[in-house]
Amino acid sequence: MVNDQLFNNGTLMQTSPVSGSLDIPFFDTGGYGGVLINPNGQDLGNTTVQISGSLNCLDFGETVQRCFDISPTNLPASGTTLTFFFDSSDLGFLNCETLNVYHDINGVWELMILDTTYDDDGRLCGNDPQSVRITGVTEYSRFVILEQEPTAITVENFTARPVSEFIIPLIALFGLTGLAIVFIIKNSPN
């Protein structure tokens, strides 16, 4: 913390018990915001929240520069509510008013449901920390915040060929073309 402000240029990790019907804060200090988990009357047990800061959360595409990984001991039987906080400096070229939350479920990115009772559209933009709230969460792992759906890419097949297969015919073609040009120039009347 610097001047009572929390900055994260690495990974923060906190474990706390999560149960009841109130918002349980993680890293709610120094204006950082972190995450709020509302278990909606359920007992998630000890829950670990990791927030990696100052980095793009995917290998492609632009995300909010905070990556969230949440691991409860007990999965909820029905949906829980999560509020993710970030600073305007974490947005880069993204617009807070168009952000969505995606959840990684076995390599497939699932669009989460924004809580439209939270500032009418699930997003609270303007003053820092800004935030996005989602509902209906029944599975936990990685969450990313961005404008468009991330694309999962898998390499199904990859074939490499030796360079010589292409180079030798290419050299022969250039050589024959060069000989033909020289022959035409020498045999043409001036």
XYZ file of C-alpha atoms in Angstrom:
190
model
C 0.000 0.000 0.000
C 1.174 3.487 -0.880
C -0.623 6.483 0.638
C -3.416 4.143 1.775
C -3.867 2.877 -1.812
C -3.463 -0.810 -2.666
C -1.662 -1.517 -5.962
C -1.332 -5.002 -7.440
C 1.419 -5.726 -9.956
C 1.499 -9.444 -9.201
C -0.952 -11.879 -7.613
C -2.909 -11.311 -4.420
C -4.399 -14.342 -2.664
C -6.851 -14.413 0.241
C -8.824 -17.273 1.817
C -11.904 -16.573 3.952
C -15.041 -18.455 5.009
C -18.038 -17.587 2.812
C -21.591 -18.259 4.013
C -24.838 -16.433 4.706
C -26.707 -13.828 2.695
C -24.374 -10.837 2.837
C -21.555 -9.712 0.549
C -18.217 -11.151 1.703
C -15.349 -8.831 0.650
C -11.949 -9.955 -0.639
C -9.231 -7.259 -0.893
C -11.692 -4.494 -0.046
C -8.975 -2.158 1.194
C -7.073 0.875 -0.020
C -9.609 1.688 -2.733
C -8.744 -1.552 -4.551
C -12.219 -3.077 -4.404
C -11.250 -6.682 -5.139
C -14.252 -9.044 -5.210
C -17.517 -9.356 -3.311
C -19.076 -12.812 -3.036
C -22.697 -13.117 -1.953
C -23.440 -16.824 -1.395
C -27.196 -16.099 -1.259
C -27.760 -18.135 1.915
C -25.379 -20.983 1.067
C -22.188 -22.195 2.725
C -19.275 -22.171 0.278
C -16.793 -22.942 3.062
C -13.273 -21.554 2.922
C -12.980 -19.757 -0.390
C -9.740 -18.656 -2.024
C -9.668 -15.630 -4.301
C -6.616 -14.839 -6.430
C -6.394 -11.559 -8.301
C -3.532 -11.047 -10.726
C -3.042 -7.403 -11.609
C -1.434 -5.315 -14.333
C -1.603 -7.981 -17.031
C -3.790 -9.156 -19.882
C -5.632 -12.282 -18.730
C -5.610 -14.040 -22.105
C -2.952 -14.742 -24.727
C -5.102 -12.898 -27.276
C -7.607 -10.078 -27.106
C -7.730 -7.280 -24.596
C -9.157 -7.799 -21.119
C -9.466 -5.680 -18.018
C -5.993 -5.879 -16.458
C -7.206 -7.919 -13.469
C -7.549 -11.693 -13.642
C -9.794 -13.414 -11.116
C -9.579 -17.041 -9.972
C -12.057 -18.150 -7.296
C -12.067 -21.557 -5.571
C -14.680 -22.357 -2.890
C -14.515 -25.526 -0.805
C -18.200 -26.280 -1.518
C -19.935 -25.606 -4.820
C -23.297 -23.862 -4.441
C -26.530 -25.706 -5.195
C -28.020 -22.531 -6.678
C -26.615 -19.317 -8.082
C -24.394 -16.934 -6.161
C -23.603 -13.288 -6.920
C -20.121 -11.922 -7.659
C -19.012 -8.307 -7.951
C -15.644 -7.671 -9.614
C -13.883 -4.353 -9.045
C -11.228 -2.658 -11.163
C -9.634 0.736 -11.625
C -10.081 2.898 -14.725
C -6.339 2.423 -15.351
C -7.042 -1.346 -15.715
C -9.334 -0.718 -18.710
C -6.776 0.185 -21.383
C -8.882 0.819 -24.514
C -11.956 -0.966 -23.116
C -15.180 0.836 -22.231
C -16.656 0.007 -18.818
C -20.200 0.495 -20.192
C -19.797 -2.449 -22.607
C -17.935 -4.952 -20.416
C -19.073 -8.514 -19.765
C -17.765 -11.281 -17.528
C -16.743 -14.661 -18.943
C -16.050 -17.838 -16.994
C -13.649 -20.583 -18.083
C -15.431 -23.939 -17.882
C -13.067 -26.668 -19.084
C -11.548 -24.478 -21.790
C -14.866 -23.024 -22.985
C -15.593 -19.382 -22.140
C -19.162 -18.929 -20.909
C -20.835 -15.510 -20.860
C -22.134 -14.794 -17.363
C -25.455 -13.083 -16.555
C -25.141 -9.426 -15.565
C -27.182 -8.380 -12.515
C -29.475 -5.734 -14.018
C -30.557 -4.605 -10.543
C -27.001 -3.298 -10.102
C -27.032 0.213 -11.629
C -29.627 -0.951 -14.235
C -27.163 -2.906 -16.400
C -24.831 -4.811 -14.055
C -22.030 -2.258 -14.452
C -21.066 0.598 -12.150
C -18.785 2.903 -14.117
C -17.454 6.393 -13.501
C -15.717 6.667 -10.140
C -12.934 4.267 -9.163
C -13.135 1.486 -8.316
C -15.518 0.589 -11.139
C -17.320 -2.750 -11.074
C -19.344 -5.426 -12.832
C -21.824 -7.693 -11.003
C -23.016 -11.116 -12.173
C -25.624 -13.542 -10.840
C -26.395 -17.241 -11.174
C -22.829 -18.428 -10.559
C -22.752 -22.160 -9.749
C -19.235 -23.039 -10.925
C -15.970 -21.394 -10.041
C -12.540 -21.072 -11.638
C -11.099 -18.288 -13.840
C -13.139 -15.196 -14.668
C -12.148 -12.495 -17.157
C -13.741 -9.157 -17.932
C -13.776 -7.934 -21.521
C -16.052 -6.596 -24.245
C -16.209 -9.609 -26.578
C -16.268 -13.336 -26.044
C -12.793 -14.856 -25.863
C -12.052 -17.486 -28.478
C -10.752 -20.838 -27.332
C -8.162 -22.079 -29.807
C -7.050 -25.681 -30.075
C -4.581 -27.025 -32.595
C -6.165 -30.134 -34.118
C -3.440 -30.975 -36.623
C -0.082 -29.522 -37.554
C 2.190 -30.691 -40.365
C 5.710 -29.426 -40.970
C 7.567 -30.006 -44.215
C 11.277 -29.721 -44.842
C 12.223 -26.466 -46.512
C 14.114 -28.329 -49.253
C 10.844 -29.705 -50.711
C 9.926 -26.199 -51.796
C 13.337 -24.565 -52.257
C 14.840 -26.954 -54.847
C 11.953 -26.676 -57.369
C 11.862 -22.909 -56.815
C 15.604 -22.544 -57.492
C 15.278 -24.719 -60.605
C 12.393 -22.572 -61.872
C 14.348 -19.334 -61.367
C 17.429 -20.864 -63.000
C 15.523 -21.986 -66.098
C 13.768 -18.628 -66.347
C 17.119 -16.839 -66.137
C 18.626 -19.051 -68.867
C 15.641 -18.413 -71.119
C 15.976 -14.639 -70.670
C 19.731 -14.733 -71.417
C 19.110 -16.885 -74.537
C 16.430 -14.480 -75.803
C 18.621 -11.411 -75.234
C 21.685 -12.953 -76.992
C 19.694 -14.197 -79.977
C 17.553 -11.133 -80.552
C 18.524 -8.702 -83.325
C 19.587 -5.319 -81.981
